[in-house]
mmCIF file of C-alpha atoms in Angstrom:
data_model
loop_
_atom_site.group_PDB
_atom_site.id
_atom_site.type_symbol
_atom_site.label_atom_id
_atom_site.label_comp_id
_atom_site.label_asym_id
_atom_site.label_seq_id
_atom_site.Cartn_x
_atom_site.Cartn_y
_atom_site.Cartn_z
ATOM 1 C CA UNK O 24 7.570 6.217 -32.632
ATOM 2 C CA UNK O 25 8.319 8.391 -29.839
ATOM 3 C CA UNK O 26 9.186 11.113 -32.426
ATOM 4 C CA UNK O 27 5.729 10.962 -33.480
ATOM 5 C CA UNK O 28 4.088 11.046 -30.241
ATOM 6 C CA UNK O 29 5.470 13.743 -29.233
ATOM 7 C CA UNK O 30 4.621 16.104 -32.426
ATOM 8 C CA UNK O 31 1.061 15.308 -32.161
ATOM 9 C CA UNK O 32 1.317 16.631 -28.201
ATOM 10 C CA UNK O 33 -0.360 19.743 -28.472
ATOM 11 C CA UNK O 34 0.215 23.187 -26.783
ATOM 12 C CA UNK O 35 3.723 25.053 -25.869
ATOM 13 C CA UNK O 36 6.813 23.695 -24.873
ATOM 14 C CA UNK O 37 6.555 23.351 -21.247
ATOM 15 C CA UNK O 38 2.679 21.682 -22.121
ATOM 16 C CA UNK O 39 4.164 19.085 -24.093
ATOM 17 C CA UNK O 40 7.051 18.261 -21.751
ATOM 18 C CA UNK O 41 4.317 17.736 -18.707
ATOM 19 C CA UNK O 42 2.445 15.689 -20.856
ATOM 20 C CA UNK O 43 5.084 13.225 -22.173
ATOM 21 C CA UNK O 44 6.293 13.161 -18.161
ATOM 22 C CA UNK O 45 2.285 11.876 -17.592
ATOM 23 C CA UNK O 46 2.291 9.156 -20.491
ATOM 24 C CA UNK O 47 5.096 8.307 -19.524
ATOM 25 C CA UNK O 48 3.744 7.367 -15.795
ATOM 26 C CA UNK O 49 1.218 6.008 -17.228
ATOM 27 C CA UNK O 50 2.653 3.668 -19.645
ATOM 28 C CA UNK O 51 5.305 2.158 -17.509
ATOM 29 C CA UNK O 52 2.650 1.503 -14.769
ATOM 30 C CA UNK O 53 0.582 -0.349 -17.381
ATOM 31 C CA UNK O 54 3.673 -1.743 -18.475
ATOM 32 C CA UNK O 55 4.529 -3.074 -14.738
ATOM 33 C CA UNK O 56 1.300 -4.744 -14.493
ATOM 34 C CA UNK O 57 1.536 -6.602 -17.910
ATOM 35 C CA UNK O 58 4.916 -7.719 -17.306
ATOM 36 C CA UNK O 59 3.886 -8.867 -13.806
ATOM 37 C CA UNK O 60 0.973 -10.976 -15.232
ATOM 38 C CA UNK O 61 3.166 -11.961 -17.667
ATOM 39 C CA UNK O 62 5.410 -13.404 -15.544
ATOM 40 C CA UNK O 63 3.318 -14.845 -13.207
ATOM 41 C CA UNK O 64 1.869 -16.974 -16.478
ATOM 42 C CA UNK O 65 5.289 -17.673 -17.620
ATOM 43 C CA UNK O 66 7.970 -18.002 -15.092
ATOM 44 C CA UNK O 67 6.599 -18.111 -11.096
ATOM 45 C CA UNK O 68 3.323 -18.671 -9.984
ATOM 46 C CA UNK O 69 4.273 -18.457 -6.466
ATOM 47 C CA UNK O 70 4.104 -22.226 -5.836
ATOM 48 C CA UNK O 71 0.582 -22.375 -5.228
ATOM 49 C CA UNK O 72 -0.938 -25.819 -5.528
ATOM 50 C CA UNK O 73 -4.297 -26.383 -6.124
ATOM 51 C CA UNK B 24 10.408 25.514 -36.859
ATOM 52 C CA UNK B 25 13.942 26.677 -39.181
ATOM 53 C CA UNK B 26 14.140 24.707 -42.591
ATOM 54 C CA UNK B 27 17.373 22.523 -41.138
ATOM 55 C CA UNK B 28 15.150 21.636 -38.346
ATOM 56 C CA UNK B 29 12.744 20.712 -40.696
ATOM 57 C CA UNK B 30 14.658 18.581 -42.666
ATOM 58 C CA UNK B 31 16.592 16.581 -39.771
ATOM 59 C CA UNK B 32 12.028 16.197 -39.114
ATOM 60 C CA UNK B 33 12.095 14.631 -42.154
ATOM 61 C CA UNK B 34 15.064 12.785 -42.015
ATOM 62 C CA UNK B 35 14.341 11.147 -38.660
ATOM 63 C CA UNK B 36 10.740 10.273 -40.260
ATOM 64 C CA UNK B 37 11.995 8.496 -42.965
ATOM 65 C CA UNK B 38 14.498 6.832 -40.899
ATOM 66 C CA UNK B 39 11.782 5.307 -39.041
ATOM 67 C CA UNK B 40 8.964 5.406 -40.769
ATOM 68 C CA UNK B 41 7.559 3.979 -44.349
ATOM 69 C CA UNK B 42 11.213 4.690 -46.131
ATOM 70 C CA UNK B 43 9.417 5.492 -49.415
ATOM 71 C CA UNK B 44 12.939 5.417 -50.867
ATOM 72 C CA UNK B 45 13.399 1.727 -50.822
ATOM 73 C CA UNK B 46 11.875 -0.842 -52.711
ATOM 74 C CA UNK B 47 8.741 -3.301 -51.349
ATOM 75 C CA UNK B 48 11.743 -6.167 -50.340
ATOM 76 C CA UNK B 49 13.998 -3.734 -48.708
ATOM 77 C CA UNK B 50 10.671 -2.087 -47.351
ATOM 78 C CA UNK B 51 9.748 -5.303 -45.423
ATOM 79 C CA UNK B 52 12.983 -5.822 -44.255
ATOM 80 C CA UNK B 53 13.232 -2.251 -42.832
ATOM 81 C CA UNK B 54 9.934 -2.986 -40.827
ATOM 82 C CA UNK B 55 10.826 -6.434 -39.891
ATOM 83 C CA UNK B 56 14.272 -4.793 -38.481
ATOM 84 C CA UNK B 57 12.164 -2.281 -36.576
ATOM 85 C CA UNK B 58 9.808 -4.988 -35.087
ATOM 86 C CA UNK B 59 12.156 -7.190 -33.607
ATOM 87 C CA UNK B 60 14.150 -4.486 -32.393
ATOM 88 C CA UNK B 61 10.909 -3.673 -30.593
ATOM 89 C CA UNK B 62 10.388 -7.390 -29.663
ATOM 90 C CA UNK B 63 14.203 -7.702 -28.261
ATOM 91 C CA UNK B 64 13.608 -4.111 -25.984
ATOM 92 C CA UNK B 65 10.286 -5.733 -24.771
ATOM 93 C CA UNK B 66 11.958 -8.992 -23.658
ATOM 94 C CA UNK B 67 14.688 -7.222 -22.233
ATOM 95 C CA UNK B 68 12.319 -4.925 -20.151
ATOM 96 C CA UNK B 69 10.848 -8.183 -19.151
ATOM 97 C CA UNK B 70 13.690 -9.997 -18.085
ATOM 98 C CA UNK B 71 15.136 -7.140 -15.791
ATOM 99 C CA UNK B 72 11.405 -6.583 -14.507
ATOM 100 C CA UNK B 73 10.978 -10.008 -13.473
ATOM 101 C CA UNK B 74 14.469 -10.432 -12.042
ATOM 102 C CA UNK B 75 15.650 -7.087 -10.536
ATOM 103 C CA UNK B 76 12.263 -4.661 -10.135
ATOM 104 C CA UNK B 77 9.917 -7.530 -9.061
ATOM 105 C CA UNK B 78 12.625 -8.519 -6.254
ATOM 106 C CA UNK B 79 13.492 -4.843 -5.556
ATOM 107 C CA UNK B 80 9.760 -4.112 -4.352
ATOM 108 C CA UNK B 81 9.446 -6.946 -2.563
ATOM 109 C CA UNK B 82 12.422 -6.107 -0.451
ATOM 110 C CA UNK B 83 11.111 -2.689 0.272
ATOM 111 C CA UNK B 84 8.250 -4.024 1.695
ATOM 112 C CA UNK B 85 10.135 -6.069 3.977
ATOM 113 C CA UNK B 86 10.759 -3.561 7.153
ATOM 114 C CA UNK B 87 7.254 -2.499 6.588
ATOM 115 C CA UNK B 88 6.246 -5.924 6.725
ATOM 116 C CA UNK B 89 8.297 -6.313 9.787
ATOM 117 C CA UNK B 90 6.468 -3.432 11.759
ATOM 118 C CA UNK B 91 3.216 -5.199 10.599
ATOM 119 C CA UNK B 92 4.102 -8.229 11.839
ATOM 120 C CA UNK B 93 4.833 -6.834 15.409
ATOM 121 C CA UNK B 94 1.956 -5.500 15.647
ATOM 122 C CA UNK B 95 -0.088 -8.417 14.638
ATOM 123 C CA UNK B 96 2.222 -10.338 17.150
ATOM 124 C CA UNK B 97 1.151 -7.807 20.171
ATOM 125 C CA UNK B 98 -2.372 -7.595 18.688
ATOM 126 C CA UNK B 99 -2.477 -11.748 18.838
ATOM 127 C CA UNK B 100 -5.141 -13.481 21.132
ATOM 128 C CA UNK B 101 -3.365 -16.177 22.327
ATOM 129 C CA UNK B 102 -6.038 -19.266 23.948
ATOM 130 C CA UNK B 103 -4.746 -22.387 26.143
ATOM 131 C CA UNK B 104 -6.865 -25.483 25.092
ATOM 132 C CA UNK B 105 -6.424 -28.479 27.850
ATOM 133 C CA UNK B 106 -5.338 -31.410 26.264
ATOM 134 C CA UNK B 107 -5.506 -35.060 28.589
ATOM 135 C CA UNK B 108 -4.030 -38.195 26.886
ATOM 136 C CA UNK B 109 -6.437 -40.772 26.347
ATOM 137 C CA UNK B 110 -5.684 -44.316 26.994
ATOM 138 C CA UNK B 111 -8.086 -45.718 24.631
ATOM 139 C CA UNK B 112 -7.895 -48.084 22.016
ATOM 140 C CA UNK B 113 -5.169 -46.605 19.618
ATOM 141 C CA UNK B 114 -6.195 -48.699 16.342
ATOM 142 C CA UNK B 115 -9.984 -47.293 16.803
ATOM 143 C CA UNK B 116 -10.308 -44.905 13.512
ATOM 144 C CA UNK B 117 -12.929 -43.271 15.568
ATOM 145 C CA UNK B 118 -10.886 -42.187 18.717
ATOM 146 C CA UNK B 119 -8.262 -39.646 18.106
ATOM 147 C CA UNK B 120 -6.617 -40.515 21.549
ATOM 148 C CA UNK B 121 -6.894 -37.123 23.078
ATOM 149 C CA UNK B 122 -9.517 -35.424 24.689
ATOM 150 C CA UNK B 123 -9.786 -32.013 25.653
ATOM 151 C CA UNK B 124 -11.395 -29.957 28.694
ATOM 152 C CA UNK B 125 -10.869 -31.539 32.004
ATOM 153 C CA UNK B 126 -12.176 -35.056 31.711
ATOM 154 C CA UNK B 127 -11.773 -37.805 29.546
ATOM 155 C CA UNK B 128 -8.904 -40.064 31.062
ATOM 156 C CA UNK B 129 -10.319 -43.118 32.058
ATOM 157 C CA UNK B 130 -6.860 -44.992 33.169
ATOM 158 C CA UNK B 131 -5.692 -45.765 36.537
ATOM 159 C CA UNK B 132 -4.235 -42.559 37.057
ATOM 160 C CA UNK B 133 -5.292 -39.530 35.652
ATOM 161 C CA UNK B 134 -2.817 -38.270 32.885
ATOM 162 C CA UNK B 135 -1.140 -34.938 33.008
ATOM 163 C CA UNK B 136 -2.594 -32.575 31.228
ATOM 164 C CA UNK B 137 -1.239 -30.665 28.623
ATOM 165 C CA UNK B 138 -1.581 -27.487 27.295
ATOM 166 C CA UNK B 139 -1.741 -26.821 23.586
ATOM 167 C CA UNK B 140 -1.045 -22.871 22.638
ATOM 168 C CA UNK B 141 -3.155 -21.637 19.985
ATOM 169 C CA UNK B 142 -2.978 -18.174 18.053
ATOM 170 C CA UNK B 143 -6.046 -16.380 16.605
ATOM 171 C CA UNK B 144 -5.805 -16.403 12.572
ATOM 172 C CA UNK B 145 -4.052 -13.467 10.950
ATOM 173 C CA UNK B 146 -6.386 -11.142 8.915
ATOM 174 C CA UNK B 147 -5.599 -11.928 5.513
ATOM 175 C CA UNK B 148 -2.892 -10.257 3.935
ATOM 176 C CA UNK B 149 -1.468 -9.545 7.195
ATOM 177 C CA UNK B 150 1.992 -10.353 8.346
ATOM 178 C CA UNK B 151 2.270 -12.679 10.967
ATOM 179 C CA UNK B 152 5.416 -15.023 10.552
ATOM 180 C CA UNK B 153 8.993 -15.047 9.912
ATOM 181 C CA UNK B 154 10.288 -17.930 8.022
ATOM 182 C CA UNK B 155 13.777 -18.883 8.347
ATOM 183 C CA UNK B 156 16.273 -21.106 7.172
ATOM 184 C CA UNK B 157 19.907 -21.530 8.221
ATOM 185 C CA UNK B 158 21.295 -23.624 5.137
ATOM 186 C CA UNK B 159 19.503 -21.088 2.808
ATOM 187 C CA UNK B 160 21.749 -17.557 2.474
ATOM 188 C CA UNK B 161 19.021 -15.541 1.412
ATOM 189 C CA UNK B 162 16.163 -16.751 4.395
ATOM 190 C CA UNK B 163 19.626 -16.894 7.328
ATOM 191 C CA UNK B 164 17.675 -13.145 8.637
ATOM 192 C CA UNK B 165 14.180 -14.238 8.255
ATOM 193 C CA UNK B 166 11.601 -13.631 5.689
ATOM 194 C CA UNK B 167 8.052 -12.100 6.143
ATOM 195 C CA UNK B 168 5.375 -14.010 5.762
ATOM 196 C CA UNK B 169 1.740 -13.240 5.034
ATOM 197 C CA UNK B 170 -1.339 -14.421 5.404
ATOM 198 C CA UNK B 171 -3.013 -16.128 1.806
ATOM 199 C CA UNK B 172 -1.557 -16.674 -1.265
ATOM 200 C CA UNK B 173 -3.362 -14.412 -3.860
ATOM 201 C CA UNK B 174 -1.353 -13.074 -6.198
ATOM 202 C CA UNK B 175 -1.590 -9.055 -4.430
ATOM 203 C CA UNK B 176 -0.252 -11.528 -0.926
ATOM 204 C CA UNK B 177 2.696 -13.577 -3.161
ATOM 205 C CA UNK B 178 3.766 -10.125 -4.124
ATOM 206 C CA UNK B 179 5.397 -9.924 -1.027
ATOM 207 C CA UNK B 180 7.405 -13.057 -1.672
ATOM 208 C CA UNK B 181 5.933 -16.040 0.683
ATOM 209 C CA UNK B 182 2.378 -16.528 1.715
ATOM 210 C CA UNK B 183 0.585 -19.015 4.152
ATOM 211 C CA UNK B 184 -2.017 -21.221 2.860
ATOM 212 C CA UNK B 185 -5.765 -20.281 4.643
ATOM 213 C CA UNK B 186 -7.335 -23.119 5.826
ATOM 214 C CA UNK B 187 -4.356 -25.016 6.497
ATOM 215 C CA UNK B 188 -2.830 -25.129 10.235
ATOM 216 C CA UNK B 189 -0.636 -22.014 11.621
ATOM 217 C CA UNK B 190 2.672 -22.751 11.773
ATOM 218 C CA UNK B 191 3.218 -24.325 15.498
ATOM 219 C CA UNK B 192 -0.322 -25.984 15.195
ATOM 220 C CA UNK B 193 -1.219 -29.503 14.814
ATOM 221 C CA UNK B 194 -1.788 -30.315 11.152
ATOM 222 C CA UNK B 195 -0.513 -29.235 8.084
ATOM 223 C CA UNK B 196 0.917 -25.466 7.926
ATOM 224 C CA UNK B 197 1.654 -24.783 3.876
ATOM 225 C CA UNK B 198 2.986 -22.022 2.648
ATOM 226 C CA UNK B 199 3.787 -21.012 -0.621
ATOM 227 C CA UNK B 200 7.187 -18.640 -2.196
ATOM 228 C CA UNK B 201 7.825 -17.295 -5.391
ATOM 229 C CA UNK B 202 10.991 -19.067 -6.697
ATOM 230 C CA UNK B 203 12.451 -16.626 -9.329
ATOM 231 C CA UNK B 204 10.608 -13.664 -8.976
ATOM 232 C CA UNK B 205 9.284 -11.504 -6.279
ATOM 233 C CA UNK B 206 12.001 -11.409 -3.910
ATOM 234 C CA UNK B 207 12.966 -15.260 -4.954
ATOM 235 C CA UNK B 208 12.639 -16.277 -0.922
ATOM 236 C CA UNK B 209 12.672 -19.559 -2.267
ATOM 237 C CA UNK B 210 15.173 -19.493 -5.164
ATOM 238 C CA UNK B 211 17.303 -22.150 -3.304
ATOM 239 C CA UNK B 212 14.867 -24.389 -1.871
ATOM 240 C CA UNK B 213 16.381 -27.060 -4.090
ATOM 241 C CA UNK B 214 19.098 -26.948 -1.589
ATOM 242 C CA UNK B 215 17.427 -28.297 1.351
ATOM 243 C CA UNK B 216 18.104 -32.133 2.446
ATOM 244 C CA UNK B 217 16.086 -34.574 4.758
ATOM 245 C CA UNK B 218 17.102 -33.420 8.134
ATOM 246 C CA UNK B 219 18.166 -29.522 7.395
ATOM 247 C CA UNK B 220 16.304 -27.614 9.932
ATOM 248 C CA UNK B 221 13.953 -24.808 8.949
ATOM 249 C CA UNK B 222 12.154 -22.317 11.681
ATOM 250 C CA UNK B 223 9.058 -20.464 11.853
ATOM 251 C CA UNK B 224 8.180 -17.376 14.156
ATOM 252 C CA UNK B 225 4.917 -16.459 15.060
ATOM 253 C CA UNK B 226 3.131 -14.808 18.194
ATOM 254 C CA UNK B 227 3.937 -17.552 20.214
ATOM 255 C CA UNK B 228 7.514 -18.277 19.715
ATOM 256 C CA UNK B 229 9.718 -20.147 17.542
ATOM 257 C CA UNK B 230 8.625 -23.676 15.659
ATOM 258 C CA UNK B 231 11.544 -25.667 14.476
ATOM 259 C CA UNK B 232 10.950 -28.099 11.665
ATOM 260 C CA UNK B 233 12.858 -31.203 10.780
ATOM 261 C CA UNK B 234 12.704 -31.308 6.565
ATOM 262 C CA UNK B 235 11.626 -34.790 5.973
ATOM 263 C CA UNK B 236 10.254 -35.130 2.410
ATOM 264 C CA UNK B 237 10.851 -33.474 -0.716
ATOM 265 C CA UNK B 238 9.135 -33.793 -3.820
ATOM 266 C CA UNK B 239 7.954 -32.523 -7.360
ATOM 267 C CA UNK B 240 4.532 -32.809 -8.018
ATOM 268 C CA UNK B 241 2.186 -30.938 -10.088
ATOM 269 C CA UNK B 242 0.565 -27.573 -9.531
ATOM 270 C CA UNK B 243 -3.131 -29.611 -9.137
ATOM 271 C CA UNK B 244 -1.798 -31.835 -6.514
ATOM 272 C CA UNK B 245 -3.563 -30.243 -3.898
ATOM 273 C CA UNK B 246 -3.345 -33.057 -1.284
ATOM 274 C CA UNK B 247 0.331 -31.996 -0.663
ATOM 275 C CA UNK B 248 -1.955 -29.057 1.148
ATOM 276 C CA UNK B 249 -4.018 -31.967 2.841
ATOM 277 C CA UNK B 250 -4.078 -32.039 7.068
ATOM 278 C CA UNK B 251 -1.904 -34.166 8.558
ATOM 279 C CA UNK B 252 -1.114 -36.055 11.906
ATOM 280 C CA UNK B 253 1.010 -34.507 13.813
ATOM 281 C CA UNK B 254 2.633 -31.038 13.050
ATOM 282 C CA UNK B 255 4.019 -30.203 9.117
ATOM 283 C CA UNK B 256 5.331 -27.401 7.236
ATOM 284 C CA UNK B 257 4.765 -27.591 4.224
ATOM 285 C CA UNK B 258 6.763 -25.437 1.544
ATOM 286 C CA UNK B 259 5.572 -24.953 -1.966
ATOM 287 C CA UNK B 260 7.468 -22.950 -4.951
ATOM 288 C CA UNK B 261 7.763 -23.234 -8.332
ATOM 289 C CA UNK B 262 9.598 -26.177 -10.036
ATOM 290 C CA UNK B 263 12.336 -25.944 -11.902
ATOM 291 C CA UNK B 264 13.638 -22.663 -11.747
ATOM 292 C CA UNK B 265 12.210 -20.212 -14.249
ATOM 293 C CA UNK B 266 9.071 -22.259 -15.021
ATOM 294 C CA UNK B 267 5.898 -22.946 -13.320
ATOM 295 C CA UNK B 268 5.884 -26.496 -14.458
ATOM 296 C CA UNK B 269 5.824 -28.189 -11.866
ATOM 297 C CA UNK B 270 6.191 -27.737 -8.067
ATOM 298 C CA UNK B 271 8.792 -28.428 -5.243
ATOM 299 C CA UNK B 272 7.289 -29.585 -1.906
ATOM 300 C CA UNK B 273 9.592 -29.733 1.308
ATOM 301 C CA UNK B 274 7.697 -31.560 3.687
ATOM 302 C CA UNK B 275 9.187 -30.657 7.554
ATOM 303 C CA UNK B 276 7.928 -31.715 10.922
ATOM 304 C CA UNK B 277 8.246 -30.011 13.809
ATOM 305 C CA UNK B 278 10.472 -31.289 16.332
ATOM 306 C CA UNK B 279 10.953 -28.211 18.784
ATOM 307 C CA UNK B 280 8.287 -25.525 19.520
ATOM 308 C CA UNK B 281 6.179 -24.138 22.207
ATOM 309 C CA UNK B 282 3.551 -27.017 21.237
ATOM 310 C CA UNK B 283 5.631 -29.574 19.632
ATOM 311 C CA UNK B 284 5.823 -31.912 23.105
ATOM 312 C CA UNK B 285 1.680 -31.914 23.412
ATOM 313 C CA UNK B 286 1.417 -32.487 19.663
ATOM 314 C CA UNK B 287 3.714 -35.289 20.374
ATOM 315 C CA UNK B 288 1.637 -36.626 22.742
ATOM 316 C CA UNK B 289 -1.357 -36.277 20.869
ATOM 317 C CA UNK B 290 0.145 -37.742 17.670
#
C-alpha cells in the first residue's frame, strides 16, 4: 500500500520525498486523534461521573 | 526506470496486490492474510498509543503545568469570610448553625469568630492544585491538577469537577483522573485504604484528607459529585483497570488544612 502511494506522488525525486514527509504528518496526527477517541470510548474515560 | 527495476515493480505489486497467479481460495486467503496483518499493526499502534504516547504527553506538560499553576497561585484573590458559631437549635433543618458577618450569636457570650479562607475559582483549564498521595508511588511528588474535566482538561491527567467545592472548602471537592491512560495519575488508586492520607495544594496552603469511603459505582451516579457537610475530596477514575465500566470513588475528609478547624466548627 505504501508502494502504491508513493508511485502515484507526482513530480521529481526530492517532490515526492517532501510530500510523503507531509502525509505522513498528516496521517499520524489524524491517527493520534482517532486512537485517542478511541480510547477514551474503550479503555479510560477519565473517571467522570455524571 | 531500468527493466530489473521494473520487474522487482512488478514483483512487489503482485506480492501485495491482487496475486493474479493464485486461484479465487488462495486469493481470499492472501487478502484475508493482508487484512489482519493490517488489523494486528492497528491494535498494536493502539496499545502503545494509549499506554506509552498518551502518558508521555501528559508528563511533558507537567513542568509547564507547574509554572501555570504558580502563577495562578500568585494571581489568586484570596477573601476572609467571618464565620460566628451559632447556638441555635441544632436539629432545625432550617438553621445551618453558623452565621456569617459580625452578628448572629445570640448566647451568653459572644462566640469567637472564625475565619474561613476562600480562593477565587480557577479559569477553566487552568492549573491550580497539586494532588498528592504518599502511599501512591507515582502521586509521592505531586500531580497537576486542572480546572474541569473535558476531555482537552483530562488530557492532562486529573481534573477538578466545576461546580463542586475547591479543595480546602466546605463541601464536596471532586476530581476526576484517568486510570490507564493519560499519565495514569490514578492507576493505583485501588491501593488506597480507609485512613491513608491524601493532600491537596492550592493558593492557600496544604489540605490533608483522611480517605474514608471507597466505592464502585456507575459512571451515572452523579450524587457521588453531590455537596456535602463538612469538607470531602472526592476522587473519581475509571473502574477496573482498562475499562470504563464502572467507577472507583475514594471518599476523604479533611482533617488538617488552613480551614479544616472553622469547617469543623461549622459542621
Amino acid at each position: 500500500m505504501i508502494r502504491r502511494v508513493w508511485r502515484v506522488l507526482p513530480g521529481p525525486q526530492w517532490a515526492r520525498i517532501s510530500q510523503a514527509i507531509v502525509l505522513t504528518a498528516v496521517f499520524l496526527v489524524v491517527l493520534h486523534y482517532f486512537y485517542s477517541w478511541l480510547g477514551i470510548v474503550l479503555l479510560d474515560q477519565g473517571g467522570t461521573v455524571g | 526506470m531500468t527493466e530489473t527495476q521494473e520487474e522487482t515493480r512488478q514483483a512487489g505489486d503482485t506480492a501485495e496486490g491482487a496475486a493474479p497467479g493464485l486461484g479465487r481460495g488462495l486469493r481470499i486467503l492472501h487478502n484475508l492474510g493482508w487484512t489482519l496483518i493490517y488489523l494486528g499493526v492497528f491494535t498494536l499502534g493502539f496499545v502503545v498509543h494509549q499506554l506509552f504516547v498518551t502518558t508521555w504527553f501528559a508528563e511533558q506538560n507537567q513542568p509547564e503545568l507547574a509554572l501555570e499553576r504558580l502563577e495562578q497561585w500568585e494571581s489568586t484573590e484570596i477573601s476572609e469570610v467571618v464565620v460566628v458559631p451559632d447556638s441555635t437549635d441544632p436539629d432545625d433543618p432550617n438553621d445551618p448553625g453558623i452565621s456569617s458577618g459580625a452578628t448572629g450569636s445570640t448566647g451568653d457570650e459572644p462566640p469567637e469568630p472564625l475565619i474561613l479562607k476562600v480562593e477565587s475559582p480557577p479559569d477553566l483549564g487552568a492549573a491550580f492544585a497539586l494532588i498528592r498521595i504518599p502511599k501512591i508511588e507515582r502521586l509521592q511528588e505531586g500531580w497537576n491538577v486542572v480546572e474541569g474535566v473535558r476531555t482537552a482538561d483530562l488530557r492532562n491527567g486529573a481534573g477538578h469537577m466545576p461546580d463542586t467545592a475547591l479543595p480546602g472548602q466546605p463541601g464536596n471537592s471532586v476530581i476526576s483522573g484517568h486510570r490507564t491512560t493519560w499519565g495514569q495519575p490514578f492507576h493505583e488508586l485501588d491501593a488506597l485504604d480507609p485512613g491513608d492520607r491524601i493532600e491537596v495544594e492550592t493558593a492557600l496552603g496544604t489540605h490533608i484528607y483522611a480517605v474514608r469511603e471507597i466505592l464502585v459505582v456507575k459512571p451515572t451516579d452523579f450524587w457521588v459529585a453531590d455537596p456535602r457537610e463538612g469538607a470531602w475530596l472526592t476522587l473519581t477514575t475509571c473502574h477496573p483497570k482498562f475499562s470504563a465500566r464502572q467507577r472507583l470513588v475514594i471518599a476523604a475528609e479533611l482533617v488538617f488544612g488552613p480551614n479544616a478547624e472553622v469547617i469543623e466548627v461549622m459542621s
